[in-house]
Coordinates of N, CA, C and O in Angstrom, one line a residue:
M1 N -121.2 131.5 150.6 CA -122.0 131.6 150.9 C -122.5 132.6 152.1 O -122.2 132.1 153.2
S2 N -123.4 133.6 152.7 CA -123.3 134.6 153.8 C -124.5 135.2 153.8 O -125.3 135.7 152.8
I3 N -125.1 134.9 154.9 CA -126.1 135.8 155.7 C -126.5 136.4 155.6 O -126.1 136.8 157.3
D4 N -127.5 137.8 155.2 CA -127.7 139.4 156.0 C -129.1 138.7 156.1 O -129.4 138.2 156.9
T5 N -128.8 140.4 157.1 CA -130.1 140.3 158.7 C -131.3 139.6 157.5 O -132.7 139.8 157.8
E6 N -131.3 141.0 156.2 CA -132.2 141.1 155.8 C -132.8 139.5 155.2 O -134.2 139.4 155.4
T7 N -132.0 138.5 155.2 CA -131.9 137.1 154.7 C -132.5 136.8 155.5 O -133.6 135.2 155.2
A8 N -132.0 136.6 156.5 CA -132.5 135.7 158.2 C -134.3 136.7 158.4 O -134.9 135.4 158.6
A9 N -134.8 138.3 158.2 CA -136.0 138.2 157.9 C -137.1 138.2 157.4 O -137.4 137.4 157.5
R10 N -136.4 137.0 156.0 CA -137.3 137.0 154.5 C -137.3 134.9 155.3 O -138.0 134.6 155.4
V11 N -135.8 134.3 155.5 CA -136.2 133.4 156.1 C -137.2 132.6 157.7 O -137.8 131.9 157.3
A12 N -137.1 133.8 158.7 CA -137.5 133.8 159.9 C -139.4 133.6 159.3 O -140.0 133.4 160.0
K13 N -139.3 134.8 158.6 CA -140.9 135.0 158.3 C -141.1 133.8 157.4 O -142.6 133.0 157.8
L14 N -140.7 133.3 156.1 CA -140.7 132.1 155.9 C -141.0 130.8 156.2 O -142.2 129.9 156.4
A15 N -140.6 131.1 158.0 CA -140.5 129.6 158.6 C -141.9 130.1 159.7 O -142.3 129.2 160.6
R16 N -142.5 131.4 160.0 CA -143.0 131.5 160.4 C -143.4 131.5 162.2 O -143.6 131.7 162.8
I17 N -142.2 132.2 162.1 CA -141.3 132.7 163.4 C -141.3 134.5 163.9 O -140.5 134.4 162.5
K18 N -141.5 134.6 164.8 CA -141.1 135.5 165.0 C -139.7 136.3 165.4 O -139.6 135.6 166.5
V19 N -139.8 137.2 165.2 CA -138.3 137.0 165.7 C -137.7 138.8 165.3 O -138.6 139.7 164.3
E20 N -137.7 139.4 166.9 CA -137.3 140.8 166.8 C -136.0 141.3 166.2 O -135.5 140.5 165.8
D21 N -136.2 142.7 165.7 CA -135.4 143.4 165.0 C -134.3 143.1 165.8 O -133.2 143.1 164.4
D22 N -134.0 142.9 166.6 CA -132.7 143.4 167.7 C -131.8 141.7 167.4 O -130.6 141.8 168.2
A23 N -132.9 140.8 167.6 CA -131.9 139.9 166.9 C -132.1 139.0 166.3 O -131.4 138.0 165.8
L24 N -132.2 140.2 164.9 CA -131.5 139.5 163.2 C -130.6 138.9 163.6 O -130.2 138.2 162.5
P25 N -129.2 140.2 163.9 CA -128.1 139.9 164.0 C -127.1 138.0 164.6 O -126.1 137.7 164.0
A26 N -127.9 137.9 164.7 CA -127.6 137.0 165.7 C -127.9 135.0 165.3 O -128.0 134.8 165.2
L27 N -129.5 135.8 164.7 CA -130.0 134.8 163.8 C -129.1 134.7 162.1 O -129.0 133.3 161.9
A28 N -129.0 135.7 161.8 CA -127.8 135.6 160.6 C -126.3 135.0 161.3 O -126.0 134.0 160.0
S29 N -126.1 135.6 162.4 CA -125.2 134.6 162.8 C -124.6 133.1 162.4 O -124.9 132.5 162.5
E30 N -126.1 132.9 162.9 CA -126.1 131.1 164.0 C -126.5 130.6 162.1 O -125.8 129.5 162.2
F31 N -127.0 131.2 161.4 CA -127.3 130.6 159.5 C -126.0 130.6 158.5 O -125.7 129.3 158.6
N32 N -124.9 131.9 158.9 CA -123.8 131.6 159.1 C -122.6 130.3 159.6 O -122.2 129.6 158.4
T33 N -123.5 129.7 160.5 CA -122.4 128.1 161.1 C -122.8 127.7 160.6 O -122.0 126.7 160.3
I34 N -124.2 127.5 160.8 CA -125.1 126.3 160.8 C -124.1 126.2 158.1 O -123.9 124.7 158.3
L35 N -124.4 127.2 158.0 CA -123.0 126.9 156.3 C -122.3 127.1 156.3 O -121.9 125.8 155.5
G36 N -121.3 127.3 157.4 CA -120.0 126.9 157.4 C -120.1 125.3 157.8 O -118.7 124.8 157.3
F37 N -120.1 124.4 158.7 CA -120.5 123.2 158.8 C -120.9 122.3 157.6 O -120.4 121.4 157.2
I38 N -122.0 123.6 156.8 CA -122.5 122.7 155.7 C -120.4 122.8 155.0 O -120.8 121.5 154.1
E39 N -120.5 123.8 154.6 CA -119.4 123.9 153.9 C -117.9 122.7 154.1 O -117.6 122.3 153.1
Q40 N -117.8 122.9 155.1 CA -116.8 122.2 156.2 C -117.3 120.2 155.1 O -116.4 119.1 154.3
L41 N -118.7 119.9 155.7 CA -118.8 118.5 154.8 C -118.9 118.6 153.3 O -117.7 117.0 152.6
N42 N -118.7 119.3 152.3 CA -118.8 119.6 151.0 C -116.8 118.8 150.7 O -116.9 118.1 150.0
E43 N -116.4 119.9 152.0 CA -114.8 118.7 151.6 C -114.5 117.7 151.6 O -113.5 117.1 151.1
V44 N -115.4 116.8 152.5 CA -115.3 115.1 152.7 C -115.8 115.0 151.5 O -116.3 114.7 150.5
D45 N -114.2 113.8 150.8 CA -113.6 113.0 149.6 C -115.0 111.9 150.1 O -114.4 111.1 151.6
V46 N -116.2 111.8 149.2 CA -117.0 110.7 149.4 C -117.0 109.4 148.2 O -117.7 109.2 147.9
E47 N -115.6 109.4 147.9 CA -115.9 108.7 146.1 C -115.6 107.3 146.9 O -114.7 106.6 147.4
G48 N -116.7 106.5 146.8 CA -116.6 105.1 146.2 C -117.2 104.9 147.9 O -117.9 103.8 148.2
V49 N -117.6 105.1 148.3 CA -118.5 105.7 149.5 C -120.1 106.1 148.6 O -120.7 105.8 148.4
E50 N -120.9 104.1 150.0 CA -121.9 104.2 148.9 C -122.8 104.6 150.3 O -123.1 104.7 151.3
P51 N -123.7 105.4 149.4 CA -124.9 105.7 150.8 C -125.8 104.6 151.5 O -125.8 103.4 151.1
M52 N -125.9 105.4 152.6 CA -126.2 104.2 153.5 C -128.2 104.8 154.4 O -128.3 105.6 153.9
V53 N -128.2 104.2 154.7 CA -129.4 103.9 155.1 C -129.9 104.0 156.9 O -130.4 105.2 157.3
S54 N -128.7 103.7 157.3 CA -128.6 103.1 158.3 C -127.5 102.7 159.1 O -127.1 102.8 157.7
V55 N -126.8 102.6 160.0 CA -125.6 103.2 160.5 C -125.0 101.5 160.7 O -124.1 100.5 160.6
E56 N -126.3 100.2 161.2 CA -126.2 98.9 161.4 C -126.6 98.9 159.4 O -127.7 99.1 159.0
P57 N -126.1 97.8 159.8 CA -125.8 96.7 157.5 C -127.9 96.5 158.3 O -127.2 95.0 159.2
M58 N -128.9 96.7 157.2 CA -129.5 95.1 157.7 C -130.4 95.4 156.5 O -130.7 96.8 156.1
R59 N -131.2 94.1 156.6 CA -132.6 94.5 155.5 C -133.4 94.2 156.1 O -134.1 94.2 157.5
L60 N -135.4 94.9 156.3 CA -135.9 95.2 156.0 C -136.7 94.5 155.4 O -136.7 93.6 154.6
K61 N -137.2 93.4 156.8 CA -138.4 92.6 156.4 C -139.1 92.5 155.5 O -140.5 93.1 155.6
R62 N -139.6 91.4 154.4 CA -140.5 91.3 154.0 C -141.4 90.6 154.2 O -141.3 90.0 155.3
R63 N -143.0 90.7 153.6 CA -143.6 89.7 154.0 C -144.5 89.7 152.0 O -144.5 90.9 151.0
E64 N -144.9 89.8 152.2 CA -145.3 89.3 150.8 C -147.1 90.4 150.5 O -148.2 90.5 151.6
D65 N -147.6 90.9 149.6 CA -148.5 92.1 149.4 C -149.6 91.3 149.1 O -149.8 91.0 147.6
V66 N -150.7 91.6 150.2 CA -151.9 90.3 149.8 C -152.9 91.6 149.9 O -152.2 92.0 151.2
V67 N -153.9 91.3 149.8 CA -155.5 92.2 149.6 C -156.2 91.6 151.1 O -156.6 90.4 150.3
T68 N -156.2 91.5 151.6 CA -157.5 91.1 153.0 C -158.2 92.1 153.3 O -158.8 92.9 153.3
D69 N -159.8 91.4 153.6 CA -160.7 92.8 153.9 C -160.3 92.5 155.6 O -161.0 93.3 156.4
G70 N -159.5 92.2 156.4 CA -159.0 92.0 157.4 C -159.5 90.9 158.3 O -159.7 90.7 159.4
N71 N -161.0 90.5 157.9 CA -161.5 89.8 159.2 C -162.1 89.7 160.2 O -162.1 89.1 161.0
Q72 N -162.4 91.4 159.9 CA -163.0 91.6 161.3 C -163.3 92.5 160.8 O -163.6 94.0 162.4
P73 N -165.2 92.6 160.5 CA -165.7 93.7 159.9 C -166.5 93.9 161.9 O -166.5 95.2 161.5
E74 N -166.6 93.4 162.5 CA -167.3 93.8 163.6 C -166.2 94.9 164.9 O -166.8 96.1 164.9
K75 N -164.8 94.5 165.2 CA -163.5 95.3 165.3 C -163.3 96.9 164.6 O -163.4 97.5 165.0
V76 N -164.3 96.5 163.4 CA -164.3 97.4 162.7 C -164.7 98.3 162.3 O -164.9 99.9 162.7
L77 N -165.7 98.2 162.5 CA -167.6 99.5 163.0 C -168.7 99.3 164.4 O -168.8 100.4 164.3
K78 N -167.0 98.7 165.0 CA -167.5 98.9 166.5 C -167.0 100.0 167.2 O -167.8 101.4 168.2
N79 N -166.7 101.3 166.7 CA -166.3 102.0 166.9 C -166.8 103.6 165.7 O -166.5 104.2 165.7
A80 N -167.6 102.8 164.2 CA -168.4 104.1 163.5 C -169.5 104.2 164.3 O -170.9 104.1 165.0
P81 N -169.6 106.0 164.3 CA -170.6 106.6 164.6 C -172.0 106.2 164.3 O -172.7 105.7 165.0
D82 N -172.2 105.7 162.8 CA -173.2 104.7 162.3 C -173.0 103.8 161.3 O -171.7 104.4 160.8
A83 N -173.4 102.9 161.4 CA -172.6 101.4 160.7 C -174.3 100.8 160.5 O -175.0 100.4 161.7
R84 N -174.2 100.4 159.0 CA -175.3 100.1 159.1 C -174.8 98.4 157.3 O -174.6 99.5 156.6
E85 N -175.4 97.5 157.9 CA -175.2 96.6 157.4 C -173.8 96.1 157.0 O -173.5 95.9 155.4
G86 N -173.0 95.9 158.1 CA -171.9 95.9 157.5 C -170.9 97.4 157.0 O -169.7 96.9 156.3
F87 N -171.1 99.0 157.2 CA -170.2 100.1 156.2 C -170.3 100.2 157.3 O -171.4 100.8 157.8
F88 N -169.8 101.7 156.9 CA -169.8 102.7 157.1 C -171.1 103.3 156.9 O -171.3 103.8 156.1
A89 N -172.4 103.9 157.8 CA -172.7 105.5 156.4 C -172.5 106.5 157.4 O -171.6 106.6 157.9
V90 N -172.5 107.1 156.0 CA -172.2 108.4 156.5 C -173.4 109.4 155.7 O -174.0 108.8 155.0
P91 N -173.3 110.5 156.4 CA -174.3 111.5 156.4 C -174.9 112.2 154.1 O -173.0 111.9 154.2
K92 N -175.3 112.4 153.5 CA -175.3 112.8 152.3 C -174.7 113.8 151.7 O -175.6 114.9 153.4
V93 N -174.0 114.4 151.2 CA -173.1 115.5 151.3 C -174.2 116.5 149.8 O -173.8 117.4 149.7
V94 N -174.0 115.4 148.2 CA -174.5 116.4 147.0 C -175.8 115.9 147.6 O -176.3 114.8 147.1
E95 N -176.6 117.3 146.8 CA -177.4 116.9 146.2 C -178.2 116.1 145.0 O -177.5 116.4 143.8

């Protein structure tokens, strides 16, 4: 696959990046270089290689999934602009 200047301009527009017309050939060339690297990766034989999450084999620490109220209502409501009776008070938005 080859990227021309028209495609590079479209990609720049979709990415909301302002690229001057005289810089489009260089951008298209950079895209083509990136695609060339990807093509090289497609040539690598990965048969039998398991997907990795990290370069270090490790398991994430697990904890029991328990719902609690946090036992810290004063700390939670401390920064509330308006708190009443242990709850956040918000202005009425529906009539």
